[in-house]
Short mmCIF file of C-alpha atoms in Angstrom, two decimals:
data_model
loop_
_atom_site.label_atom_id
_atom_site.label_comp_id
_atom_site.label_asym_id
_atom_site.label_seq_id
_atom_site.Cartn_x
_atom_site.Cartn_y
_atom_site.Cartn_z
CA MET G 1305 -20.06 -27.92 0.47
CA TYR G 1306 -21.43 -25.89 -2.60
CA SER G 1307 -18.30 -27.06 -4.93
CA LYS G 1308 -19.02 -30.66 -3.79
CA ILE G 1309 -22.62 -30.57 -4.80
CA LYS G 1310 -21.95 -29.09 -8.10
CA SER G 1311 -19.35 -31.65 -9.01
CA ILE G 1312 -22.03 -34.39 -8.33
CA LEU G 1313 -24.74 -32.84 -10.29
CA LYS G 1314 -22.32 -32.28 -13.09
CA LEU G 1315 -20.93 -35.70 -12.90
CA LYS G 1316 -24.68 -37.05 -13.02
CA TRP G 1317 -25.60 -34.95 -16.12
CA MET G 1318 -22.28 -35.92 -17.64
CA THR G 1319 -22.97 -39.70 -16.96
CA TYR G 1320 -26.38 -39.34 -18.27
CA PHE G 1321 -24.86 -38.00 -21.55
CA PHE G 1322 -22.30 -40.35 -22.21
CA ILE G 1323 -24.99 -43.07 -21.68
CA CYS G 1324 -27.15 -41.78 -24.04
CA PHE G 1325 -24.19 -41.45 -26.28
CA LEU G 1326 -23.21 -44.98 -25.81
CA PHE G 1327 -26.82 -46.23 -26.50
CA SER G 1328 -27.19 -44.15 -29.68
CA CYS G 1329 -23.57 -45.44 -30.95
CA SER G 1330 -24.90 -49.03 -30.17
CA SER G 1331 -27.99 -48.88 -31.96
CA ASP G 1332 -28.10 -49.43 -35.76
CA PRO G 1333 -29.64 -46.62 -37.57
CA SER G 1334 -29.55 -48.36 -40.60
CA THR G 1335 -32.57 -50.86 -39.29
CA HIS G 1336 -35.19 -47.67 -38.51
CA PRO G 1337 -34.05 -44.99 -40.49
CA LEU G 1338 -37.50 -43.91 -40.96
CA ASP G 1339 -38.09 -44.28 -37.22
CA ILE G 1340 -35.28 -41.84 -36.23
CA HIS G 1341 -36.71 -39.22 -38.88
CA SER G 1342 -40.06 -39.53 -37.07
CA ILE G 1343 -38.45 -39.03 -33.79
CA ASN G 1344 -36.69 -35.93 -34.61
CA ASP G 1345 -39.69 -34.49 -36.16
CA THR G 1346 -41.62 -35.17 -33.30
CA PHE G 1347 -39.08 -33.54 -31.02
CA GLN G 1348 -38.68 -30.64 -33.18
CA GLU G 1349 -42.39 -29.74 -32.69
CA LYS G 1350 -42.30 -30.34 -29.13
CA LEU G 1351 -39.29 -27.49 -29.02
CA LYS G 1352 -41.39 -25.21 -31.29
CA GLU G 1353 -44.32 -25.55 -28.45
CA VAL G 1354 -41.66 -24.74 -26.00
CA LYS G 1355 -40.91 -21.76 -27.95
CA ILE G 1356 -44.44 -20.66 -27.59
CA LEU G 1357 -44.57 -20.98 -24.18
CA GLN G 1358 -41.12 -19.06 -23.83
CA ASP G 1359 -42.46 -16.31 -25.83
CA SER G 1360 -45.75 -16.05 -23.73
CA LEU G 1361 -43.47 -16.13 -20.55
CA LYS G 1362 -44.68 -19.42 -19.33
CA PHE G 1363 -41.35 -20.60 -18.23
CA ASP G 1364 -42.56 -23.19 -15.50
CA ASP G 1365 -44.49 -25.02 -18.43
CA ALA G 1366 -41.87 -24.86 -20.98
CA ILE G 1367 -39.63 -26.68 -18.19
CA ASP G 1368 -42.29 -29.15 -17.70
CA LEU G 1369 -42.30 -29.86 -21.29
CA LEU G 1370 -38.24 -29.93 -21.51
CA GLN G 1371 -38.24 -32.73 -18.77
CA SER G 1372 -40.98 -34.82 -20.49
CA LEU G 1373 -38.43 -34.68 -23.43
CA PHE G 1374 -35.59 -36.10 -21.46
CA GLU G 1375 -37.59 -38.78 -20.15
CA HIS G 1376 -38.80 -39.85 -23.39
CA PRO G 1377 -37.74 -43.39 -24.04
CA ASP G 1378 -36.80 -42.35 -27.64
CA PHE G 1379 -34.51 -39.20 -26.59
CA PRO G 1380 -31.37 -41.33 -26.41
CA ILE G 1381 -31.46 -41.73 -30.21
CA ALA G 1382 -32.48 -38.76 -31.43
CA SER G 1383 -30.09 -36.96 -33.39
CA ASP G 1384 -27.10 -35.21 -31.52
CA SER G 1385 -28.04 -31.80 -33.03
CA LEU G 1386 -31.50 -32.12 -31.54
CA ARG G 1387 -30.62 -33.06 -28.19
CA SER G 1388 -28.16 -30.35 -27.98
CA ASN G 1389 -31.29 -28.01 -28.80
CA VAL G 1390 -33.03 -29.69 -25.75
CA PHE G 1391 -30.08 -28.87 -23.37
CA HIS G 1392 -29.58 -25.63 -24.63
CA LYS G 1393 -33.18 -24.71 -24.48
CA TYR G 1394 -33.47 -26.35 -20.91
CA GLY G 1395 -30.48 -24.33 -20.08
CA LEU G 1396 -32.11 -20.81 -21.27
CA MET G 1397 -35.43 -21.62 -19.39
CA LEU G 1398 -33.83 -22.14 -16.35
CA PHE G 1399 -31.82 -18.89 -16.83
CA LYS G 1400 -35.31 -17.38 -17.18
CA LYS G 1401 -36.42 -18.68 -13.79
CA GLU G 1402 -32.96 -17.69 -12.41
CA ASN G 1403 -31.89 -21.21 -11.63
CA TYR G 1404 -28.24 -20.51 -12.68
CA GLY G 1405 -26.36 -23.26 -11.15
CA GLN G 1406 -28.59 -26.01 -13.19
CA ALA G 1407 -28.94 -23.56 -16.27
CA ILE G 1408 -25.05 -23.97 -16.38
CA LEU G 1409 -25.11 -27.46 -16.33
CA GLN G 1410 -27.48 -27.94 -19.03
CA LEU G 1411 -25.30 -25.47 -20.92
CA ASP G 1412 -22.21 -27.54 -20.34
CA THR G 1413 -23.73 -30.33 -21.51
CA ALA G 1414 -25.27 -28.47 -24.75
CA ILE G 1415 -21.66 -27.04 -25.39
CA LEU G 1416 -19.90 -30.57 -25.22
CA ILE G 1417 -22.44 -32.00 -27.86
CA ARG G 1418 -22.14 -29.12 -30.05
CA SER G 1419 -18.52 -28.63 -29.82
CA ASN G 1420 -18.23 -32.57 -31.11
CA ILE G 1421 -20.46 -32.50 -34.06
CA GLU G 1422 -18.59 -32.59 -37.51
CA ASN G 1423 -19.37 -29.32 -39.42
CA TYR G 1424 -21.84 -27.95 -36.55
CA GLN G 1425 -23.03 -24.52 -37.16
CA ILE G 1426 -20.39 -22.13 -35.51
CA ALA G 1427 -23.01 -19.77 -34.88
CA GLN G 1428 -24.94 -21.96 -32.42
CA ILE G 1429 -22.19 -23.04 -30.42
CA ALA G 1430 -21.00 -19.48 -29.88
CA ASN G 1431 -24.77 -18.98 -28.69
CA SER G 1432 -24.38 -21.51 -26.04
CA TYR G 1433 -21.19 -19.84 -25.04
CA TYR G 1434 -22.80 -16.42 -24.83
CA LEU G 1435 -25.69 -17.78 -22.85
CA ARG G 1436 -23.43 -19.75 -20.39
CA SER G 1437 -21.45 -16.29 -20.33
CA GLN G 1438 -24.70 -14.51 -19.11
CA THR G 1439 -25.60 -17.20 -16.62
CA LYS G 1440 -22.33 -17.14 -14.97
CA LEU G 1441 -22.26 -13.37 -14.70
CA GLN G 1442 -25.52 -13.71 -12.91
CA LEU G 1443 -23.47 -15.86 -10.30
CA LYS G 1444 -20.74 -13.38 -10.44
CA ASP G 1445 -18.42 -15.84 -12.02
CA GLU G 1446 -15.38 -14.06 -13.25
CA SER G 1447 -14.83 -16.89 -16.06
CA ALA G 1448 -17.89 -15.15 -17.81
CA LEU G 1449 -15.28 -13.28 -19.66
CA SER G 1450 -13.57 -16.02 -21.06
CA ASP G 1451 -16.92 -17.51 -22.30
CA ILE G 1452 -17.79 -14.16 -24.03
CA GLN G 1453 -14.57 -13.98 -25.34
CA ILE G 1454 -14.50 -17.58 -26.87
CA ALA G 1455 -18.34 -16.63 -28.39
CA ILE G 1456 -16.83 -13.37 -29.96
CA LYS G 1457 -13.77 -15.51 -31.80
CA TYR G 1458 -16.27 -17.91 -33.07
CA VAL G 1459 -18.63 -15.04 -34.68
CA GLU G 1460 -15.50 -13.23 -35.94
CA GLN G 1461 -14.72 -16.72 -37.89
CA ILE G 1462 -18.04 -16.54 -39.72
CA GLY G 1463 -17.98 -12.56 -40.19
CA SER G 1464 -21.54 -12.54 -38.13
CA ARG G 1465 -21.45 -8.78 -37.53
CA LYS G 1466 -24.86 -8.66 -35.83
CA ALA G 1467 -24.12 -11.40 -33.25
CA LEU G 1468 -20.30 -9.58 -32.96
CA VAL G 1469 -21.98 -6.36 -32.06
CA LYS G 1470 -24.32 -8.16 -29.43
CA TYR G 1471 -21.32 -10.00 -28.09
CA LEU G 1472 -19.02 -6.95 -27.57
CA SER G 1473 -21.70 -5.21 -25.93
CA PHE G 1474 -22.20 -7.95 -23.54
CA LYS G 1475 -18.52 -7.90 -22.69
CA ALA G 1476 -18.82 -4.26 -22.13
CA THR G 1477 -21.46 -4.97 -19.61
CA ALA G 1478 -19.52 -7.59 -17.78
CA LEU G 1479 -16.44 -5.39 -17.41
CA GLN G 1480 -18.73 -2.72 -16.18
CA PHE G 1481 -19.94 -5.26 -13.51
CA TYR G 1482 -16.39 -5.99 -12.27
CA GLU G 1483 -15.64 -2.09 -12.59
CA ASP G 1484 -12.96 -2.56 -15.27
CA TRP G 1485 -14.31 1.12 -16.57
CA GLU G 1486 -11.74 1.83 -19.12
CA GLN G 1487 -11.92 -1.55 -21.20
CA SER G 1488 -15.98 -1.23 -20.35
CA GLU G 1489 -16.28 1.83 -22.32
CA HIS G 1490 -13.96 0.92 -25.17
CA TYR G 1491 -16.02 -2.10 -25.82
CA TYR G 1492 -19.12 -0.28 -25.66
CA LEU G 1493 -18.11 2.50 -27.98
CA LYS G 1494 -16.65 -0.42 -30.25
CA ALA G 1495 -19.88 -1.98 -30.40
CA ILE G 1496 -22.06 1.13 -31.12
CA ASN G 1497 -19.77 2.41 -33.82
CA ASP G 1498 -19.97 -0.80 -35.49
CA PRO G 1499 -20.77 -0.01 -39.53
CA SER G 1500 -23.46 -2.76 -39.38
CA ILE G 1501 -25.88 -0.87 -37.05
CA GLU G 1502 -28.93 0.63 -38.97
CA GLU G 1503 -30.11 3.96 -38.01
CA GLY G 1504 -33.40 3.67 -35.94
CA SER G 1505 -32.98 -0.03 -35.06
CA VAL G 1506 -33.88 -1.94 -32.15
CA GLN G 1507 -30.27 -3.06 -31.86
CA GLN G 1508 -29.38 0.49 -32.12
CA ALA G 1509 -31.65 1.60 -28.93
CA ALA G 1510 -30.40 -1.40 -26.88
CA LEU G 1511 -26.59 -0.37 -27.38
CA TYR G 1512 -27.56 3.22 -26.76
CA SER G 1513 -29.63 2.21 -23.27
CA ASN G 1514 -26.41 0.11 -22.12
CA LEU G 1515 -24.28 2.99 -22.91
CA GLY G 1516 -26.42 5.35 -20.83
CA GLY G 1517 -26.30 2.87 -18.28
CA PHE G 1518 -22.51 3.14 -18.14
CA TYR G 1519 -22.69 6.82 -17.87
CA ALA G 1520 -25.12 6.64 -15.00
CA LEU G 1521 -22.80 4.53 -13.19
CA ARG G 1522 -19.77 7.04 -14.21
CA ASN G 1523 -21.94 10.07 -13.16
CA LYS G 1524 -21.87 11.62 -16.35
CA VAL G 1525 -25.47 12.97 -16.31
CA SER G 1526 -25.35 14.95 -19.68
CA LYS G 1527 -23.96 12.04 -21.75
CA GLN G 1528 -26.41 9.78 -19.76
CA ARG G 1529 -29.52 11.71 -20.88
CA GLU G 1530 -28.19 12.41 -24.37
CA VAL G 1531 -28.13 8.64 -25.33
CA LEU G 1532 -30.83 7.46 -23.46
CA GLN G 1533 -33.22 9.92 -24.95
CA LYS G 1534 -32.27 8.52 -28.27
CA SER G 1535 -32.89 4.97 -26.90
CA LEU G 1536 -36.40 5.82 -25.90
CA SER G 1537 -37.43 7.61 -29.06
CA ILE G 1538 -36.45 4.41 -31.05
CA TYR G 1539 -38.26 2.12 -28.31
CA LYS G 1540 -41.44 4.15 -28.31
CA SER G 1541 -41.68 3.82 -32.14
CA GLN G 1542 -41.54 0.12 -31.71
CA GLY G 1543 -44.73 -0.07 -29.54
CA GLU G 1544 -45.43 -2.97 -27.34
CA SER G 1545 -42.86 -5.32 -28.64
CA SER G 1546 -40.23 -2.94 -27.16
CA GLU G 1547 -42.40 -2.17 -23.96
CA ARG G 1548 -40.04 -4.01 -21.57
CA ASN G 1549 -36.82 -2.14 -23.03
CA TYR G 1550 -38.49 1.08 -23.03
CA LEU G 1551 -39.70 0.99 -19.25
CA ALA G 1552 -35.98 -0.25 -18.58
CA THR G 1553 -34.48 2.78 -20.25
CA LYS G 1554 -36.73 5.15 -18.48
CA ALA G 1555 -35.65 3.64 -15.14
CA THR G 1556 -32.12 4.27 -16.07
CA LEU G 1557 -32.98 7.72 -17.10
CA GLY G 1558 -34.48 8.51 -13.79
CA THR G 1559 -31.07 7.59 -12.02
CA SER G 1560 -29.63 10.99 -13.46
CA PHE G 1561 -32.01 12.46 -10.89
CA LEU G 1562 -30.11 10.60 -7.91
CA ASN G 1563 -26.76 11.40 -9.37
CA GLU G 1564 -27.48 14.99 -9.39
CA GLY G 1565 -29.28 14.97 -5.83
CA LYS G 1566 -32.71 15.90 -7.12
CA TRP G 1567 -34.20 13.30 -4.77
CA GLN G 1568 -38.00 14.92 -4.60
CA LYS G 1569 -37.73 14.89 -8.58
CA ALA G 1570 -36.39 11.33 -8.35
CA GLU G 1571 -39.14 10.31 -5.88
CA ILE G 1572 -42.05 11.54 -8.30
CA TYR G 1573 -40.39 10.16 -11.25
CA PHE G 1574 -39.93 6.53 -9.73
CA MET G 1575 -43.55 6.62 -8.41
CA LYS G 1576 -45.15 7.45 -11.76
CA LEU G 1577 -42.74 4.57 -13.50
CA VAL G 1578 -44.08 2.24 -10.71
CA ASP G 1579 -47.76 3.02 -11.70
CA GLU G 1580 -46.78 2.89 -15.40
CA ILE G 1581 -45.32 -0.97 -14.80
CA SER G 1582 -48.09 -2.08 -12.95
CA GLN G 1583 -50.69 -0.85 -15.53
CA THR G 1584 -49.15 -3.44 -17.96
CA LYS G 1585 -50.25 -6.33 -15.72
CA LYS G 1586 -47.00 -8.18 -16.38
CA SER G 1587 -44.56 -9.43 -14.25
CA TYR G 1588 -41.45 -6.95 -14.59
CA PHE G 1589 -39.88 -7.82 -11.40
CA LYS G 1590 -36.54 -6.35 -11.96
CA LEU G 1591 -38.03 -3.16 -13.09
CA GLU G 1592 -39.96 -2.98 -10.08
CA GLU G 1593 -37.05 -3.81 -7.83
CA ALA G 1594 -34.96 -0.97 -9.30
CA CYS G 1595 -37.64 1.72 -8.96
CA LEU G 1596 -38.41 0.61 -5.35
CA ASN G 1597 -34.31 0.91 -4.58
CA SER G 1598 -34.41 4.42 -5.94
CA LEU G 1599 -37.37 5.36 -3.82
CA ALA G 1600 -35.93 4.03 -0.51
CA LEU G 1601 -32.37 5.69 -1.63
CA ALA G 1602 -34.18 9.05 -2.37
CA ASN G 1603 -36.15 9.09 0.86
CA ILE G 1604 -32.87 8.12 2.94
CA LYS G 1605 -31.27 11.30 1.36
CA MET G 1606 -34.19 13.19 2.52
CA ASN G 1607 -33.88 12.11 5.85
CA LYS G 1608 -37.38 10.03 5.74
CA PRO G 1609 -36.43 6.74 7.35
CA GLU G 1610 -39.81 5.34 7.74
CA LYS G 1611 -40.90 5.70 4.01
CA ALA G 1612 -37.43 4.28 3.01
CA ARG G 1613 -38.07 1.35 5.51
CA ALA G 1614 -41.54 0.68 3.91
CA TYR G 1615 -40.03 0.87 0.31
CA TYR G 1616 -37.21 -2.08 1.19
CA SER G 1617 -40.17 -3.89 3.00
CA ASP G 1618 -41.64 -3.92 -0.31
CA MET G 1619 -38.49 -5.28 -1.88
CA LEU G 1620 -38.63 -8.31 0.67
CA ASP G 1621 -42.29 -8.81 -0.54
CA LEU G 1622 -41.11 -8.63 -3.97
CA ALA G 1623 -38.48 -11.26 -3.37
CA ILE G 1624 -41.26 -13.36 -1.96
CA ARG G 1625 -43.42 -12.92 -5.40
CA MET G 1626 -40.59 -13.66 -7.51
CA ASN G 1627 -40.28 -17.21 -6.32
CA VAL G 1628 -36.73 -18.00 -7.73
CA THR G 1629 -34.17 -20.11 -6.57
CA TYR G 1630 -31.63 -17.20 -6.55
CA SER G 1631 -32.24 -13.57 -6.18
CA THR G 1632 -29.98 -10.34 -5.29
CA THR G 1633 -33.45 -8.68 -4.26
CA LYS G 1634 -33.55 -9.96 -0.74
CA GLY G 1635 -29.91 -9.01 -0.17
CA MET G 1636 -29.98 -5.36 -1.58
CA ALA G 1637 -33.49 -5.07 0.76
CA TYR G 1638 -31.45 -6.11 3.80
CA GLU G 1639 -28.54 -3.68 3.09
CA GLY G 1640 -30.93 -0.93 2.38
CA LEU G 1641 -32.55 -1.48 5.90
CA GLY G 1642 -29.05 -1.65 7.27
CA ASP G 1643 -28.66 2.07 5.92
CA VAL G 1644 -31.91 2.92 7.29
CA TYR G 1645 -30.74 2.22 10.95
CA ILE G 1646 -27.63 3.68 10.35
CA LEU G 1647 -29.66 6.72 9.65
CA GLU G 1648 -31.60 6.52 13.04
CA SER G 1649 -28.52 5.60 14.90
CA ASN G 1650 -29.55 2.01 15.73
CA PRO G 1651 -26.04 0.31 15.02
CA ILE G 1652 -27.08 -3.14 16.28
CA ALA G 1653 -30.21 -3.19 14.34
CA ALA G 1654 -27.80 -2.07 11.44
CA ILE G 1655 -25.52 -5.01 11.75
CA THR G 1656 -28.18 -7.55 11.82
CA ASN G 1657 -29.58 -6.50 8.64
CA TYR G 1658 -26.25 -5.96 7.14
CA HIS G 1659 -25.38 -9.65 8.28
CA LYS G 1660 -28.45 -10.84 6.42
CA SER G 1661 -27.42 -9.25 3.19
CA ILE G 1662 -23.97 -10.93 3.54
CA GLN G 1663 -25.51 -14.02 4.20
CA SER G 1664 -26.94 -13.67 0.96
CA LEU G 1665 -23.48 -13.21 -0.88
CA PHE G 1666 -21.61 -16.04 0.63
CA ILE G 1667 -22.67 -19.64 -0.16
CA ASP G 1668 -23.40 -21.44 3.11
CA PHE G 1669 -22.88 -18.91 5.29
CA ASN G 1670 -26.04 -19.57 7.09
CA THR G 1671 -24.87 -18.61 11.01
CA ASP G 1672 -27.23 -15.95 12.73
CA ASP G 1673 -24.49 -15.19 14.94
CA VAL G 1674 -23.79 -11.44 13.76
CA TYR G 1675 -20.42 -11.52 15.04
CA ALA G 1676 -19.32 -14.19 12.76
CA THR G 1677 -17.42 -13.51 9.66
CA PRO G 1678 -17.37 -15.58 6.57
CA SER G 1679 -14.41 -17.58 5.11
CA THR G 1680 -13.62 -17.57 1.53
CA ASP G 1681 -12.21 -20.94 1.70
CA GLU G 1682 -15.58 -22.66 3.32
CA ASN G 1683 -18.26 -19.81 1.79
CA PRO G 1684 -17.39 -18.96 -1.71
CA VAL G 1685 -18.43 -15.41 -2.65
CA ILE G 1686 -21.15 -14.92 -5.18
CA ASN G 1687 -20.10 -11.16 -5.99
CA LYS G 1688 -16.92 -9.84 -4.58
CA VAL G 1689 -17.51 -6.25 -5.71
CA GLU G 1690 -20.91 -6.07 -3.57
CA ALA G 1691 -19.23 -8.00 -0.65
CA LEU G 1692 -16.65 -5.35 -0.50
CA ARG G 1693 -19.45 -2.82 -0.03
CA ILE G 1694 -21.46 -4.37 2.14
CA LEU G 1695 -18.51 -5.80 4.56
CA GLY G 1696 -17.32 -2.21 4.78
CA PHE G 1697 -20.99 -1.25 5.85
CA LYS G 1698 -21.13 -3.57 8.52
CA ALA G 1699 -17.35 -3.07 9.90
CA ASP G 1700 -18.56 0.56 10.43
CA ALA G 1701 -21.89 -0.57 12.05
CA HIS G 1702 -19.60 -2.36 14.74
CA LEU G 1703 -17.55 0.35 15.18
CA ALA G 1704 -20.16 2.73 15.87
CA ASN G 1705 -21.65 0.13 18.42
CA PHE G 1706 -18.40 0.14 19.96
CA ASN G 1707 -18.25 3.84 20.44
CA LYS G 1708 -22.09 3.39 21.92
CA ASP G 1709 -21.40 0.24 24.17
CA HIS G 1710 -17.56 0.01 24.21
CA GLN G 1711 -17.41 -3.75 23.77
CA PRO G 1712 -14.20 -5.12 22.43
CA LYS G 1713 -15.70 -8.05 20.48
CA ASP G 1714 -16.85 -5.01 18.10
CA LEU G 1715 -13.63 -4.19 17.56
CA LYS G 1716 -12.48 -7.64 17.05
CA VAL G 1717 -15.18 -8.30 14.28
CA ALA G 1718 -14.48 -5.23 12.54
CA VAL G 1719 -10.73 -6.37 12.17
CA GLU G 1720 -11.81 -9.71 10.91
CA ILE G 1721 -13.95 -7.90 8.36
CA PHE G 1722 -10.84 -5.86 7.27
CA GLN G 1723 -8.79 -8.89 6.94
CA LEU G 1724 -11.60 -10.39 4.62
CA ILE G 1725 -11.84 -7.17 2.81
CA ASP G 1726 -8.06 -7.17 2.18
CA VAL G 1727 -8.15 -10.80 0.86
CA LEU G 1728 -11.24 -9.88 -1.42
CA LEU G 1729 -9.43 -6.70 -2.78
CA THR G 1730 -6.58 -8.78 -3.84
CA ASP G 1731 -8.72 -11.05 -5.84
CA VAL G 1732 -10.57 -8.41 -7.45
CA ARG G 1733 -7.52 -6.42 -8.34
CA GLN G 1734 -5.86 -9.46 -9.87
CA GLY G 1735 -8.82 -10.03 -12.19
CA TYR G 1736 -8.71 -6.88 -13.93
CA LYS G 1737 -6.29 -6.58 -17.05
CA ALA G 1738 -6.25 -2.84 -17.40
CA ALA G 1739 -3.72 -1.45 -15.00
CA SER G 1740 -5.70 1.53 -14.19
CA SER G 1741 -8.71 -0.45 -13.36
CA ARG G 1742 -6.34 -2.49 -11.05
CA PHE G 1743 -4.92 0.47 -9.31
CA ASN G 1744 -8.19 2.47 -8.85
CA ILE G 1745 -9.95 -0.62 -7.24
CA VAL G 1746 -7.59 -0.55 -4.47
CA LYS G 1747 -6.77 3.10 -4.32
CA ASN G 1748 -10.65 3.61 -3.59
CA ASN G 1749 -10.04 1.44 -0.39
CA ILE G 1750 -7.33 3.52 1.07
CA PRO G 1751 -9.67 4.97 3.78
CA THR G 1752 -10.24 1.22 4.38
CA TYR G 1753 -6.94 0.23 5.29
CA GLU G 1754 -6.30 3.50 7.22
CA LYS G 1755 -9.09 2.43 9.27
CA ALA G 1756 -8.25 -1.11 9.78
CA THR G 1757 -4.70 0.12 10.80
CA LEU G 1758 -6.19 2.26 13.68
CA ILE G 1759 -8.60 -0.16 14.78
CA ALA G 1760 -5.92 -2.95 15.09
CA LEU G 1761 -3.56 -0.65 17.07
CA GLN G 1762 -6.50 0.21 19.24
CA LEU G 1763 -7.07 -3.17 20.01
CA TYR G 1764 -3.23 -3.81 20.72
CA GLU G 1765 -3.82 -1.01 23.38
CA LEU G 1766 -6.40 -2.98 24.87
CA ASN G 1767 -5.21 -6.25 25.30
CA LYS G 1768 -1.42 -5.87 24.67
CA ASP G 1769 -2.05 -9.20 21.90
CA LYS G 1770 0.86 -8.73 19.42
CA LYS G 1771 -1.22 -10.25 16.48
CA TYR G 1772 -3.26 -7.03 16.43
CA LEU G 1773 0.07 -5.30 16.41
CA ASN G 1774 1.15 -7.58 13.45
CA GLN G 1775 -2.22 -6.82 11.59
CA ALA G 1776 -1.93 -3.35 12.27
CA PHE G 1777 1.52 -3.11 10.54
CA HIS G 1778 0.13 -5.37 7.59
CA PHE G 1779 -2.73 -2.65 6.95
CA ALA G 1780 -0.18 0.20 7.10
CA THR G 1781 2.20 -1.44 4.76
CA LYS G 1782 -0.54 -2.02 2.39
CA ASN G 1783 -1.79 1.44 2.45
CA LYS G 1784 1.59 3.03 2.38
CA ALA G 1785 2.41 1.10 -0.96
CA ILE G 1786 -0.82 2.28 -2.42
CA VAL G 1787 -0.29 6.23 -1.12
CA LEU G 1788 3.18 6.22 -2.40
CA GLN G 1789 2.34 4.74 -5.80
CA ASP G 1790 -0.48 7.65 -6.11
CA GLY G 1791 1.86 10.22 -4.60
CA LEU G 1792 4.35 9.42 -7.43
CA GLN G 1793 1.85 10.06 -10.01
CA ASN G 1794 0.50 13.36 -8.76
CA GLU G 1795 3.86 14.72 -7.30
CA ARG G 1796 5.84 13.94 -10.56
CA ALA G 1797 3.26 16.20 -12.69
CA LYS G 1798 2.80 19.03 -9.79
CA PHE G 1799 6.91 19.53 -9.40
CA ALA G 1800 7.59 19.61 -12.86
CA GLY G 1801 4.92 22.57 -13.63
CA ILE G 1802 3.24 20.60 -16.26
CA PRO G 1803 0.24 22.26 -17.59
CA THR G 1804 -3.19 20.76 -17.01
CA LYS G 1805 -3.93 20.48 -20.72
CA LEU G 1806 -0.78 18.28 -21.05
CA LEU G 1807 -1.64 16.42 -18.26
CA ASP G 1808 -5.26 15.82 -19.63
CA GLU G 1809 -3.62 14.63 -23.12
CA GLU G 1810 -1.27 12.29 -20.92
CA ASN G 1811 -4.33 10.70 -19.71
CA ASP G 1812 -5.78 10.36 -23.01
CA LEU G 1813 -2.80 8.37 -24.50
CA LYS G 1814 -2.65 6.34 -21.22
CA LYS G 1815 -6.28 5.33 -21.93
CA GLU G 1816 -5.16 4.16 -25.61
CA PHE G 1817 -2.31 2.71 -24.08
CA TYR G 1818 -4.69 0.55 -22.04
CA GLN G 1819 -7.08 -0.50 -24.67
CA LEU G 1820 -3.94 -1.40 -26.92
CA GLU G 1821 -2.75 -3.49 -24.00
CA THR G 1822 -5.81 -5.70 -23.94
CA GLU G 1823 -6.28 -5.77 -27.64
CA ILE G 1824 -2.43 -7.66 -27.60
CA ILE G 1825 -3.75 -9.88 -24.74
CA GLU G 1826 -6.70 -10.97 -26.80
CA LEU G 1827 -4.49 -11.55 -30.03
CA GLU G 1828 -1.96 -13.73 -28.00
CA SER G 1829 -4.75 -15.70 -26.16
CA ALA G 1830 -6.18 -16.43 -29.61
CA GLY G 1831 -3.16 -17.62 -30.89
CA LYS G 1832 -2.69 -14.57 -33.52
CA ASP G 1833 0.43 -13.74 -35.47
CA SER G 1834 2.71 -12.21 -33.04
CA LYS G 1835 3.89 -9.52 -35.61
CA LYS G 1836 0.42 -8.10 -35.50
#
């Protein structure tokens, strides 16, 4: 349903564009050259007004002004360059409002126009691909990686080091999002070590902050604090112009307390940060969301479910205040509430909240039946990695409920969930370039396959339905293949008596190999000389 609606909307805008194009071709520009210059000047002034509204964070007003430009009778005869700027800017404003689906449609049109203008500025085309890549990543669309690679290819042609560093850093972020850790770190370091980076610049601060976020996810606390302190020092020297980045970096630094298990320190830290954010009187919704989520997590770890529930309820209120078409805030809050109810040994309440969280990840999955499972054919998933996590939590909650009430329907839905997890794992694995990342994502789910096998066998024992025996065999086969591969790697080193130092060196060489493997793939996809 979603894809059909998207196709119709896209066709609508494409049809509109070509009508405009034909209209401009049928007009004789020689009959009114001064009028065209005047029209372009008028629209250019309006775009300047849009920029002022954008800088003032008045995105709704900017969108209204842009819509009036589309409706203007002279818009079809304005220059292609100017009209592409209007489409690009409209896409940017929709991105700011988190209306990602519509933003992509506008950027599609901007890219189409810009790509067909002779001798058009390559940097502007690259910028549209970059923005579309950012937008697609918010929708968890894996083609975000191909878009940013195209942008990188363009800026490499014109030798724009500043843009190249920005795009490399974003590619690292996208790879990090898909848990392709080796390649993500490779691109972060490639960006931060670029010779164009000025010492003490905002660009350097942003790169340090991004790298610190990466180390936070990898639980490398000392490295995390080292690079984030550098970032904070630079942002602080910039004053109010870097206020948001300064606060965001402080939020990332606070996660070091969570990684170390210092829950009380984390609570105090994030409570102070929430106050600091509120004192700015600005709508830093995402920062507020991160702080509330961290506060709730800290209280779960301190076995304070009531306080954790209050923070997750605050997140639900925040989702309402954000007033956006698409937001992950609500899904995160429901997932957290599910965790709280597990802590309180209330599995049915946990199931209900995990179900609501899953509804936010699967398009058109609107049923309130908590025993229903989405289908990837009918309900495209927005974020496969997040879906894997929450589906696992819901399966565990059903198992806990079975142990409490002994209803076979909980086992049946758990097996259905494990089948969906298996499908998503295959999709995620195929999306990774680095062999190590492909193996790690599946290896981390060995307990899932073991659990799925046991549950399927238990269902077979209950009703003697052979389909569950076949499912158990499937899960066991998948698990055996993963364990065998992992065991061969470990046992080969153990029985050979290889020293730990040499094994570490081997891992470093493997890491270099995976990086070179990716560079080769990129050169081939770009049509470079095979000898290189």
